Short mmCIF file of C-alpha atoms and ligand atoms in Angstrom, two decimals:
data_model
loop_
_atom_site.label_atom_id
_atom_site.label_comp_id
_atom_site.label_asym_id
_atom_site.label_seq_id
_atom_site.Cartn_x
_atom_site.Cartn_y
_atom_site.Cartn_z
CA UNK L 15 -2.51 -18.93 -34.22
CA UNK L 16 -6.34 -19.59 -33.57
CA UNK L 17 -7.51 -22.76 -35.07
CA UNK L 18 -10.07 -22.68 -37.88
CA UNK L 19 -13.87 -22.68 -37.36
CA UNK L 20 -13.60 -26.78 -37.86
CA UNK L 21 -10.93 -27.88 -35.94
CA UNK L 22 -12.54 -25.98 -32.83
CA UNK L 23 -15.53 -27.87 -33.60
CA UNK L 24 -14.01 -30.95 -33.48
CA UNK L 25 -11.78 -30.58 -30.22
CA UNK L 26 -15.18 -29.19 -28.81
CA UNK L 27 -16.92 -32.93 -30.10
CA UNK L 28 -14.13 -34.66 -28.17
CA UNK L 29 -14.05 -32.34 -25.19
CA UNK L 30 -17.59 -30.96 -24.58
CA UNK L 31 -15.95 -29.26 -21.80
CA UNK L 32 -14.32 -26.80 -24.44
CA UNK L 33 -17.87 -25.57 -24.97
CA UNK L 34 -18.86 -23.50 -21.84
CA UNK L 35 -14.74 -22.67 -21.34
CA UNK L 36 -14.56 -20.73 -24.76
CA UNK L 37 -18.14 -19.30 -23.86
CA UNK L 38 -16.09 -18.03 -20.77
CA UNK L 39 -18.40 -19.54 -18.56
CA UNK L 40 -17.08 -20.48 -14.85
CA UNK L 41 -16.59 -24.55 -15.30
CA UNK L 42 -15.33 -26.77 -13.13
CA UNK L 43 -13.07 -29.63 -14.47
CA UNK L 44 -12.48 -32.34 -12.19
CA UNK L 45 -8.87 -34.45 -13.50
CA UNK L 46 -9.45 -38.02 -14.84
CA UNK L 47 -5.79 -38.39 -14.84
CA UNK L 48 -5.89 -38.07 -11.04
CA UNK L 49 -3.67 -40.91 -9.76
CA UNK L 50 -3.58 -42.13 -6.35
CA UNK L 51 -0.16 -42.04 -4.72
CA UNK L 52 0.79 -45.44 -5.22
CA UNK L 53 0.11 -45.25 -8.92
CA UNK L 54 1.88 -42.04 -10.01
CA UNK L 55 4.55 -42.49 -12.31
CA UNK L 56 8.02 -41.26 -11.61
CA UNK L 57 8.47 -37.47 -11.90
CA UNK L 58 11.56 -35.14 -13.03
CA UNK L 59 11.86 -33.83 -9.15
CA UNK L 60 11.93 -36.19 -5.84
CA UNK L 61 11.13 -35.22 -2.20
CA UNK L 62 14.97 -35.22 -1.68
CA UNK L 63 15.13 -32.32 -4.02
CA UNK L 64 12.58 -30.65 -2.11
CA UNK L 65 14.61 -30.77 1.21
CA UNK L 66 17.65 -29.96 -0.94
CA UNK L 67 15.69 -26.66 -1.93
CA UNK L 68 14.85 -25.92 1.69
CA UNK L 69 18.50 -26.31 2.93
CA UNK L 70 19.58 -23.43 0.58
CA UNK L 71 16.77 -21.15 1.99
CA UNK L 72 18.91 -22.03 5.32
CA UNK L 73 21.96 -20.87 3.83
CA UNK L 74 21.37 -17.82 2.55
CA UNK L 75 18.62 -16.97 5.86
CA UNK L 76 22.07 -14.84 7.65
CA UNK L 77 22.04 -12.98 4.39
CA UNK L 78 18.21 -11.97 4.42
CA UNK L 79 18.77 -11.39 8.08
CA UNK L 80 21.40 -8.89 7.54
CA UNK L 81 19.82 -7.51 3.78
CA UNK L 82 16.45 -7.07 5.05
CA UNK L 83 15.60 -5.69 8.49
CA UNK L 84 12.41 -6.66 8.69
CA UNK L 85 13.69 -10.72 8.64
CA UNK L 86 15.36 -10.16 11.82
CA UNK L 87 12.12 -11.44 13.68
CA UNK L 88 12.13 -14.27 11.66
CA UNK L 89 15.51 -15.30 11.53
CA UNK L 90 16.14 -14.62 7.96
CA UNK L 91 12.97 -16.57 7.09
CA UNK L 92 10.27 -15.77 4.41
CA UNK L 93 6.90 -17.15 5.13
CA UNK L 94 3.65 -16.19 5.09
CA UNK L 95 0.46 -16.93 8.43
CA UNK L 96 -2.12 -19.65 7.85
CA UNK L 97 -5.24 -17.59 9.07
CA UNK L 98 -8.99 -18.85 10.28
CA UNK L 99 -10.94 -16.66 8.32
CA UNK L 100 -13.92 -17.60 10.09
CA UNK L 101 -15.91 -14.24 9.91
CA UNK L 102 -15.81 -14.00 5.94
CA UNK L 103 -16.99 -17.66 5.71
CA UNK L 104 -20.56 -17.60 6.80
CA UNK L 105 -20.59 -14.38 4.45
CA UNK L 106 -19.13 -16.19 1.25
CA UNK L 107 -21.75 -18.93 2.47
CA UNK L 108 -24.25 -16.29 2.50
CA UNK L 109 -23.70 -14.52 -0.71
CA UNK L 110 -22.77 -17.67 -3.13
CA UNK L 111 -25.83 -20.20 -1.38
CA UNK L 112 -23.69 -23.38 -0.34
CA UNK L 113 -22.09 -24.95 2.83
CA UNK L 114 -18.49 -25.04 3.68
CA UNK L 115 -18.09 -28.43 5.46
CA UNK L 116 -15.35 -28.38 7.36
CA UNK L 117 -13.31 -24.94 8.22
CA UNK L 118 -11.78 -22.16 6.17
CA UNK L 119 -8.24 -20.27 5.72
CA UNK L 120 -5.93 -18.13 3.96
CA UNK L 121 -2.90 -18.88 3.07
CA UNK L 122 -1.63 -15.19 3.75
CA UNK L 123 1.29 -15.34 0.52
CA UNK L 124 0.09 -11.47 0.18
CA UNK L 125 1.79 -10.95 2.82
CA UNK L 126 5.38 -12.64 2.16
CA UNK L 127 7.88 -10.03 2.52
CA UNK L 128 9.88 -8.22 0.30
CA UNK L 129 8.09 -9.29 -2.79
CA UNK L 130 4.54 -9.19 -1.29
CA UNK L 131 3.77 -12.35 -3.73
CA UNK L 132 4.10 -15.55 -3.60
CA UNK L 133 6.71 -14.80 -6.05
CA UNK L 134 8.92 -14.19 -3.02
CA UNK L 135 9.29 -18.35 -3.04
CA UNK L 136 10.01 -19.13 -6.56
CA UNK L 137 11.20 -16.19 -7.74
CA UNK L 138 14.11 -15.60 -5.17
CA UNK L 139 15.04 -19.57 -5.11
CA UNK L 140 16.37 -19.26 -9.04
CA UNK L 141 18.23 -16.50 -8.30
CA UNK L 142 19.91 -17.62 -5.39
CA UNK L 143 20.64 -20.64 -6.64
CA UNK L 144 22.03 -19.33 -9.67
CA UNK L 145 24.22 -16.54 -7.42
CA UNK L 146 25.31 -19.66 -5.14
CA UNK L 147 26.13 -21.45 -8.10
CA UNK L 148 28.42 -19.06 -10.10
CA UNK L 149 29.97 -18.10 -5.71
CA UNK L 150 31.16 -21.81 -5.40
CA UNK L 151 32.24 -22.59 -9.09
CA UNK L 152 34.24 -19.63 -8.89
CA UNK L 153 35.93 -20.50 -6.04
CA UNK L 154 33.84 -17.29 -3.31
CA UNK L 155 32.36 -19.30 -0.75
CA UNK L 156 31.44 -22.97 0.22
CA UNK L 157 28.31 -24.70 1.39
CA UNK L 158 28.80 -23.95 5.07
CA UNK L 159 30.37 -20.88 4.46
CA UNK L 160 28.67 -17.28 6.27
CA UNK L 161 26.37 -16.52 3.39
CA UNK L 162 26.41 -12.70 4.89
CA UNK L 163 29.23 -12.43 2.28
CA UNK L 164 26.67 -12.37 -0.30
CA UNK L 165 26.30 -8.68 0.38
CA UNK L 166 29.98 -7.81 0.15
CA UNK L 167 31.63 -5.45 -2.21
CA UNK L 168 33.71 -8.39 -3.90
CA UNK L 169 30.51 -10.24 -4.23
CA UNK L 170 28.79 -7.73 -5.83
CA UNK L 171 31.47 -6.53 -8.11
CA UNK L 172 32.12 -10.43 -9.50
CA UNK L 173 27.92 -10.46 -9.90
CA UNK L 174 28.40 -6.89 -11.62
CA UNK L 175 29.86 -9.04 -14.86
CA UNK L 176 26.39 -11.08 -15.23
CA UNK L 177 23.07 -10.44 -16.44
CA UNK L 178 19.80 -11.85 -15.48
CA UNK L 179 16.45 -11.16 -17.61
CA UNK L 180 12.76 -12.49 -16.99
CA UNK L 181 9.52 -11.89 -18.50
CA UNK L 182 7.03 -11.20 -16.55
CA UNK L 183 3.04 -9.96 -15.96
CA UNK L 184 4.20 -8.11 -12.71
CA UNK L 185 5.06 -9.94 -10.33
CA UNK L 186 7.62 -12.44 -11.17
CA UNK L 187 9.77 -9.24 -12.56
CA UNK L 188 9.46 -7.51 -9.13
CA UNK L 189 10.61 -10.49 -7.40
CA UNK L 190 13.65 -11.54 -9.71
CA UNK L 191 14.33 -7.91 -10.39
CA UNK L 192 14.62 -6.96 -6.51
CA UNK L 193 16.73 -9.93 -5.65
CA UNK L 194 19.04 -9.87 -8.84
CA UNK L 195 19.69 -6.30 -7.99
CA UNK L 196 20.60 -6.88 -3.58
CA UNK L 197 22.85 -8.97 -5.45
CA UNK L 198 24.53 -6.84 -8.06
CA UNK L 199 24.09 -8.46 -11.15
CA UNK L 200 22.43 -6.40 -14.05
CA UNK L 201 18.96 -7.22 -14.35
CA UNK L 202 16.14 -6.66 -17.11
CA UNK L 203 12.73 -7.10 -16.94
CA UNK L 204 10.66 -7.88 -20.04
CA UNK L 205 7.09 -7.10 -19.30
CA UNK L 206 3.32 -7.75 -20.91
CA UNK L 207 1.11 -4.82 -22.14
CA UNK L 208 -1.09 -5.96 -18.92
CA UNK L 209 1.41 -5.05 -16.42
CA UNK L 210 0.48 -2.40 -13.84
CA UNK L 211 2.31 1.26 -13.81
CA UNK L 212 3.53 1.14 -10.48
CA UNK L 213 4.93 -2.55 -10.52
CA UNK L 214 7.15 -0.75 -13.74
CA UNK L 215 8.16 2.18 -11.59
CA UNK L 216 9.13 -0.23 -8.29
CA UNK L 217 11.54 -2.15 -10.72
CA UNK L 218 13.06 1.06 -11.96
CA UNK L 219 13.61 2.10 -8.61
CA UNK L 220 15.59 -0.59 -7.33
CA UNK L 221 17.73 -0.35 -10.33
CA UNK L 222 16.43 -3.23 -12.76
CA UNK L 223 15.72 -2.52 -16.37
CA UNK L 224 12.18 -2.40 -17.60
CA UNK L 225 11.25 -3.16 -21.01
CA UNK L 226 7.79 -2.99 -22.15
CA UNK L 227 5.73 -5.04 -24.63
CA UNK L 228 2.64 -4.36 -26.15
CA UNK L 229 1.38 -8.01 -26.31
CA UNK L 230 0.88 -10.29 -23.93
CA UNK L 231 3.44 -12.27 -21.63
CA UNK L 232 4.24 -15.10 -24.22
CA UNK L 233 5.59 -12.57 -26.59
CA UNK L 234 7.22 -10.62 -23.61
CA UNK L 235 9.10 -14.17 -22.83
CA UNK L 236 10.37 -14.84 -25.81
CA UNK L 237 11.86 -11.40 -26.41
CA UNK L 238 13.38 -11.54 -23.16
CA UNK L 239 14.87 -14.84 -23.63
CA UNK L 240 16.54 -14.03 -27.06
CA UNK L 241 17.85 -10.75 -25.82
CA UNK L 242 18.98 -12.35 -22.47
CA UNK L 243 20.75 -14.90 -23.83
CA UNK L 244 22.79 -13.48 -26.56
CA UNK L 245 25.26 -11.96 -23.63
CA UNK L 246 27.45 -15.08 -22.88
CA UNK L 247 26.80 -14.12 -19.63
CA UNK L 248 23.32 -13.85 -19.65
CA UNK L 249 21.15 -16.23 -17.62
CA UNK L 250 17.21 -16.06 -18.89
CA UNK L 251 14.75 -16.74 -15.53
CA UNK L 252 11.96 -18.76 -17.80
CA UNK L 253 8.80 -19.15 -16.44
CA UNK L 254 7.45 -21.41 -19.01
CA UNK L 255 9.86 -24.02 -18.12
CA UNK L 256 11.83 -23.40 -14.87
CA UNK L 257 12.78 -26.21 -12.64
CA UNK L 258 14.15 -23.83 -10.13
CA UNK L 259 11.06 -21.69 -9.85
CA UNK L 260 9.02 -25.19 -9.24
CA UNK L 261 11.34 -26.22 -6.66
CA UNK L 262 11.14 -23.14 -4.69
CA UNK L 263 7.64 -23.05 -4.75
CA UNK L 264 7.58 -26.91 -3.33
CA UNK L 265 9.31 -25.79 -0.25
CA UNK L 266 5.94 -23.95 0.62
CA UNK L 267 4.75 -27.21 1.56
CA UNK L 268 7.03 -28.52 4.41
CA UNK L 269 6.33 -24.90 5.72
CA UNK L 270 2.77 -25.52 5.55
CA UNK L 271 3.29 -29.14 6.91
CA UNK L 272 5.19 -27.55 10.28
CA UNK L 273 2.05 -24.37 10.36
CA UNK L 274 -0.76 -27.44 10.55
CA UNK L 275 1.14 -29.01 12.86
CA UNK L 276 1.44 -25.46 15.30
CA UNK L 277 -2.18 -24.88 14.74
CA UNK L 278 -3.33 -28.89 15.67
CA UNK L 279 -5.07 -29.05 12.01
CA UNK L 280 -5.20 -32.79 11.41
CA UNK L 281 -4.71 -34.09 7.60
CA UNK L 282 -5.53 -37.60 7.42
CA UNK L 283 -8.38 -40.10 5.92
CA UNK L 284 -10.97 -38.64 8.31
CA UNK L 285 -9.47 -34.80 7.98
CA UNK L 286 -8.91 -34.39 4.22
CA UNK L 287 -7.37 -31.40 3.11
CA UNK L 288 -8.45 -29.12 -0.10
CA UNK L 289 -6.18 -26.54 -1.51
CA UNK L 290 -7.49 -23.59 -4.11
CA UNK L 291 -4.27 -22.21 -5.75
CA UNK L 292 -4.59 -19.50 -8.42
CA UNK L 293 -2.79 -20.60 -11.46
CA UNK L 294 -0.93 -18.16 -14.19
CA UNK L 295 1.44 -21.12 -15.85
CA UNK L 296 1.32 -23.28 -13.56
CA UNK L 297 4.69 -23.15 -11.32
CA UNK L 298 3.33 -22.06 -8.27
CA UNK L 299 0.48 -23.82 -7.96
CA UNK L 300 2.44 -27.05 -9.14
CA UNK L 301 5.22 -27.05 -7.43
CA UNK L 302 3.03 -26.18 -3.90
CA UNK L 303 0.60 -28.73 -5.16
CA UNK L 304 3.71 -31.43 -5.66
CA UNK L 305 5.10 -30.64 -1.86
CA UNK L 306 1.81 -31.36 -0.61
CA UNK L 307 1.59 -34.48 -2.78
CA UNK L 308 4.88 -35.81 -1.24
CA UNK L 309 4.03 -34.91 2.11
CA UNK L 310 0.55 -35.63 2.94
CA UNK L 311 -0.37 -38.05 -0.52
CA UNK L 312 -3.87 -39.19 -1.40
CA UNK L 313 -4.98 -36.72 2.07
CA UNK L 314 -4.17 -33.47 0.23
CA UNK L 315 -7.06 -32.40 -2.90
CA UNK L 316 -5.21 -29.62 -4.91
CA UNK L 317 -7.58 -27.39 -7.38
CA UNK L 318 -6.23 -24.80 -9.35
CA UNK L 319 -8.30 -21.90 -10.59
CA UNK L 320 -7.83 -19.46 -13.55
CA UNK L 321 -9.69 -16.89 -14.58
CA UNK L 322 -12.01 -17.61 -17.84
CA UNK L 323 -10.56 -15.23 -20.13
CA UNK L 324 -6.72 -16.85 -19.28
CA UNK L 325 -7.67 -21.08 -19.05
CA UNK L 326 -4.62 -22.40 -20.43
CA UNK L 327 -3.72 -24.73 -18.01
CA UNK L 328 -7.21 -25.88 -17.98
CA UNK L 329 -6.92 -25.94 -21.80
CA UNK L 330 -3.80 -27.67 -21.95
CA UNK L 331 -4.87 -30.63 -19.49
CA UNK L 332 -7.94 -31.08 -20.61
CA UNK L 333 -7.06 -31.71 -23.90
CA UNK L 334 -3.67 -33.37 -22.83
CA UNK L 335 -1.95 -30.96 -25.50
CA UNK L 336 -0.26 -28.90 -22.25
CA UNK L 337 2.10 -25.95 -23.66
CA UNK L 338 1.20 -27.21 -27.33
CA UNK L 339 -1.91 -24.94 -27.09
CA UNK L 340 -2.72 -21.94 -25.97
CA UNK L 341 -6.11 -20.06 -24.89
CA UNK L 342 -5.91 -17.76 -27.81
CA UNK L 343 -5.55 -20.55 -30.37
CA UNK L 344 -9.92 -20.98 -29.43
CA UNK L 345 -10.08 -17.29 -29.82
CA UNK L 346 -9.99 -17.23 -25.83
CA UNK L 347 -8.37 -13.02 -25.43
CA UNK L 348 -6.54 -13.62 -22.77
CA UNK L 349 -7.45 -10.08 -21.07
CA UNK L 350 -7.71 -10.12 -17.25
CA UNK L 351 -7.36 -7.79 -14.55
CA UNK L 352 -5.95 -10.45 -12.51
CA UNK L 353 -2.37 -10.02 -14.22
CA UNK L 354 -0.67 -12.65 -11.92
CA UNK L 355 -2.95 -15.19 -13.80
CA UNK L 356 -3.05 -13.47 -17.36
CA UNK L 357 -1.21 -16.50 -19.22
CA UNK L 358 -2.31 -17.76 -22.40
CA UNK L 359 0.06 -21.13 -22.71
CA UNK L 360 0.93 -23.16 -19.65
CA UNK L 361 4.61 -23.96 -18.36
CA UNK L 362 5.85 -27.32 -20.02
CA UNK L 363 7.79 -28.30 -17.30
CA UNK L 364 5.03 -27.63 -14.33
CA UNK L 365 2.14 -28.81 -16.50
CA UNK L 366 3.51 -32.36 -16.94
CA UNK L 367 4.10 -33.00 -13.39
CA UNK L 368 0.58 -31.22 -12.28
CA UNK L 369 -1.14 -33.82 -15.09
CA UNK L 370 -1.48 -36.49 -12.16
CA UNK L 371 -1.07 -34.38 -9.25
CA UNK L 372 -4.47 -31.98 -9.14
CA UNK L 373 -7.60 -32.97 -8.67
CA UNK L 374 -9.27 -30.57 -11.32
CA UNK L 375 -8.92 -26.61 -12.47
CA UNK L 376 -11.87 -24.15 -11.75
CA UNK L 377 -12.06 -20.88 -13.68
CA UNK L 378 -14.04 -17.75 -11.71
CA UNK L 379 -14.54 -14.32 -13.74
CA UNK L 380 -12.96 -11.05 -12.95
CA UNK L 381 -16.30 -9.53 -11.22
CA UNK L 382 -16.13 -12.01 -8.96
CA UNK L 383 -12.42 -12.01 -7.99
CA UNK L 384 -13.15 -7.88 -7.30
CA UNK L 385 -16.07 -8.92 -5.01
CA UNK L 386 -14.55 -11.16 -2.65
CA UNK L 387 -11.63 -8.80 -2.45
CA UNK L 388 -14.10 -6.61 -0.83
CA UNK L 389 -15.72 -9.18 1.08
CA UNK L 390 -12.44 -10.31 2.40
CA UNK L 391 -11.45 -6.66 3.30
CA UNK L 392 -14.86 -6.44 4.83
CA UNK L 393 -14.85 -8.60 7.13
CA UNK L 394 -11.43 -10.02 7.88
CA UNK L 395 -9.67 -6.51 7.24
CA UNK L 396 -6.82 -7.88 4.84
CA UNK L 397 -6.50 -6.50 1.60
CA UNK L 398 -4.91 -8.47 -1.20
CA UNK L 399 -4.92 -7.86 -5.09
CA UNK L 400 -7.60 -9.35 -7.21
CA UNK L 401 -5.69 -12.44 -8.18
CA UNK L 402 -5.04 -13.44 -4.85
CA UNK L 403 -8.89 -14.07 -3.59
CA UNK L 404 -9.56 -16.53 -6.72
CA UNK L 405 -9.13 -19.66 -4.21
CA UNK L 406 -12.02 -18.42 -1.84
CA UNK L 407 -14.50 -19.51 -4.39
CA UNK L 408 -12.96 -22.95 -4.64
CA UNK L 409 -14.66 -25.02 -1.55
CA UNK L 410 -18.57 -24.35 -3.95
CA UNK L 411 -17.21 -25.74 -6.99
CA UNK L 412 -15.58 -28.59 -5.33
CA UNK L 413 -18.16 -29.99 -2.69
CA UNK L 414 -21.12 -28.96 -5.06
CA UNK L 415 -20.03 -31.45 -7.53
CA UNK L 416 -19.16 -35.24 -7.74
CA UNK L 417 -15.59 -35.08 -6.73
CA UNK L 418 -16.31 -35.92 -2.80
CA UNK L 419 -18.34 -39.15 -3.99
CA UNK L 420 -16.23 -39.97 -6.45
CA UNK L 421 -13.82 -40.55 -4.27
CA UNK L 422 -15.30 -41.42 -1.03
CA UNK L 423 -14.52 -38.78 0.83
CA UNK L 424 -15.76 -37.38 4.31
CA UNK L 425 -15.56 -33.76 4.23
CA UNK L 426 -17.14 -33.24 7.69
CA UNK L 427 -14.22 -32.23 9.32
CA UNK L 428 -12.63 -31.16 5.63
CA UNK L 429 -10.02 -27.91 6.39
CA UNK L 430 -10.24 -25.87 3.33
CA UNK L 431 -7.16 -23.31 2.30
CA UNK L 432 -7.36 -20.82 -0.27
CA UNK L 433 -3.89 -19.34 -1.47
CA UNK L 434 -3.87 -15.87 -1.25
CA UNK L 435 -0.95 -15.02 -3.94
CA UNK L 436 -0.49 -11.16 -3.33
CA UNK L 437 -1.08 -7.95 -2.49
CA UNK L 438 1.05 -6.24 -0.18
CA UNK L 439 3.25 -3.94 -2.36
CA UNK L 440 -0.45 -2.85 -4.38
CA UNK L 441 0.04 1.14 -4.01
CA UNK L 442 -2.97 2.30 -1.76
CA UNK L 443 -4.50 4.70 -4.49
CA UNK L 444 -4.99 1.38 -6.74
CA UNK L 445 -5.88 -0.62 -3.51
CA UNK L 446 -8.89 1.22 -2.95
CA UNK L 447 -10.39 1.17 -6.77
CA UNK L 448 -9.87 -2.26 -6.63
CA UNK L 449 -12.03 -2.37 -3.45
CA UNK L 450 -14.67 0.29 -4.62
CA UNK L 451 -14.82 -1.93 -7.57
CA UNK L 452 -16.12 -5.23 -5.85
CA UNK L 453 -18.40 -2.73 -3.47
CA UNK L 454 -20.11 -1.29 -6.41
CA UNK L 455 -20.57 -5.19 -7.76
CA UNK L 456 -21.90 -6.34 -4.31
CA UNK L 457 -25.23 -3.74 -4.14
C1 PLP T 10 2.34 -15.60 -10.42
C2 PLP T 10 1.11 -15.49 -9.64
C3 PLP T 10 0.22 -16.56 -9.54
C4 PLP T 10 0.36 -17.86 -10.30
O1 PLP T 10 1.64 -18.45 -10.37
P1 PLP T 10 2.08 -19.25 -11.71
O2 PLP T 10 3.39 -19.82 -11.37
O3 PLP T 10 2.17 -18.24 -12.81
O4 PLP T 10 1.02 -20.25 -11.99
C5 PLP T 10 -0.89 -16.39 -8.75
N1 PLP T 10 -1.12 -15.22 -8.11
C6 PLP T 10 -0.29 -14.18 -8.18
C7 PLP T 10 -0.60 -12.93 -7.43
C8 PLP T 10 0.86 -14.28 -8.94
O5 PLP T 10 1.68 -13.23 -9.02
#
């Protein structure tokens, strides 16, 4: 409920910051809970989970293989290119008036497969995990077992007696609904007002159920969440809290690790590394942005960005209250057209674990998301959904303000990556209004 006239004054006397966010100004917050890697307290996850998490992707990559033809190239593997996108940067330099130091690229998650999101990581890893779980208790398959039976008739007739449900803005639904139906079980999908037509029609296709709510994704949660788990065999995908969906997004990062490696991209002291990952609530972003913490430590600068009509992660670290507060409660509306990263209330479970992790949260507006999709299209030819270019921005917020000084750090040779979260399964029709869109913003 949106807090009264006084007590947004006074969170605004003790946060100034709260000021130009609920004016839905773009703001840059850099994190004074940033804690160098010796000093971060213990977290709920370890880097042994994180290897534990990729193992299972090995599993189950002779049942991708053999699900999905288009993983035969890659071995049953979903990932995603690092690209140079060196022909858009002297544009973005161009058009916005600063420097990149250093060079910049995409990380291409528009293009994982299947899902054509970055969903593809977290959102498959639960549901594996759960199917792999309820194989082995009940006695289907072991460890090193050939995961190809996944896709057997006795498989899918003993997932046939469970249910799965999510809620979703779009493209958490397509990902656990696709998945949870290869698989057999029955799957709904509770989705927000904001969620687009054709993501709706995709799940009914492939067999999931599609309920629709007229508010936003909060409310859609919690509906799907008391309907899911009144079946006793019911088993609620919940994105405000997930552990699963966090862990499968940290795997992203030893990917990453092996790409730099391939591609000779040095991340040390003199070659710092800065990541721009959009943010919804705050799984994906975390749980990429706690790989990269394990791997590469005090080397690795993680920034999230949100748009400034959905800052609740923003909200909820800067004013330490997390999933306690939500954009709407400063009268924030919480309307986007970047629906990956409409969320009004952060994830409990990322947040808390992100508190010491990021370096700081920058918020970009929806005209601008529209016109580097264009520019992006322009001149690199790829084509991802609004959403998905908010990390391009990042590299003007972050070396035009204090952060590099603050912490002493050489960006010469700085390699900049901005997540790019989705946009293959976008429908061409609404593909090319969303690039007419950012040309008619760019004259
Ligand atoms: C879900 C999503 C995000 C953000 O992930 P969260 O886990 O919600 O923070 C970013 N971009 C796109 C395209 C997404 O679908």
């Amino acid at each position: 409920m949106e807090l009264s006239e006084n007590e947004k004054k006074s969170w605004k006397q003790k946060y100034p910051l709260l000021e130009p966010i609920t004016n839905l100004e773009p703001t840059l917050w850099l994190n004074p809970n940033l804690k160098e890697e010796q000093y971060i307290p213990e977290l709920p996850l370890t880097k042994k989970d994180m290897y534990e998490a990729e193992k299972l992707w090995k599993r189950f990559a002779p049942f991708f293989k053999k699900a999905f033809p288009e993983l035969e190239i890659t071995n049953g593997y979903i990932e995603s290119p690092l690209k140079s996108i060196g022909k858009l940067k002297p544009v973005l330099e161009d058009y916005y008036d600063f420097n990149i130091d250093g060079n910049l690229y995409l990380k291409s998650d528009n293009e994982l497969p299947i899902a054509g999101s970055i969903k593809a990581r977290g959102g498959f890893y639960e549901v594996l995990h759960y199917a792999e779980k309820l194989a082995i208790e009940n006695g289907l398959i072991t460890y090193d077992g050939n995961y190809e039976a996944f896709l057997s008739e006795e498989f899918r007739s003993f997932f046939q007696q469970y249910s799965i449900g999510v809620g979703s803005t779009g493209n958490l639904g397509l990902s656990i609904g696709t998945m949870s139906a290869t698989l057999g079980f029955n799957v709904a999908v509770y989705m927000s007002a904001d969620a687009k037509q054709w993501k709706k029609d995709l799940l009914r296709e492939k067999g999931a159920n599609v309920y629709e709510y007229s508010g936003d994704f909060s409310e859609a949660i919690y509906a799907g969440r008391q309907e899911t788990i009144a079946d006793p065999k019911g088993y609620f995908v919940d994105d405000e809290s997930s552990k699963h969906l966090f862990l499968g997004y940290s795997v992203a990062a030893l990917r990453l690790e092996k790409q730099l490696e391939e591609m000779d991209i040095k991340v040390d002291a003199d070659n710092p590394l800065f990541l721009y990952l959009p943010c919804g609530v705050g799984g994906s972003p975390g749980g990429i942005t706690f790989g990269m913490k394990q791997l590469f430590g005090d080397h690795v600068h993680c920034f999230f960005v949100e748009p400034t009509h959905s800052p609740s992660v923003l909200i909820g670290l800067l004013t330490g209250e997390k999933d306690r507060i939500s954009v709407q409660d400063f009268g924030i509306d919480n309307l986007t057209e970047a629906d990956g990263l409409a969320v009004g209330r952060p994830s409990s479970f990322a947040t808390s674990i992100s508190e010491h992790l990021i370096s700081g949260i920058y918020t970009v507006e929806d005209d601008e998301l529209y016109k580097m999709l264009t520019m992006l299209a322009d001149n690199e030819n790829i084509y991802v959904e609004p959403s998905a270019t908010a990390g391009l921005i990042g590299p003007k917020h972050v070396l035009e303000s204090v952060y590099t000084e603050k912490y002493n750090i050489n960006t010469d040779n700085a390699t900049h990556i901005a997540w790019s979260t989705g946009g293959d399964l976008v429908p061409e029709f609404d593909m090319k209004q969303f690039y007419e869109k950012g040309k008619s913003f760019l004259v």
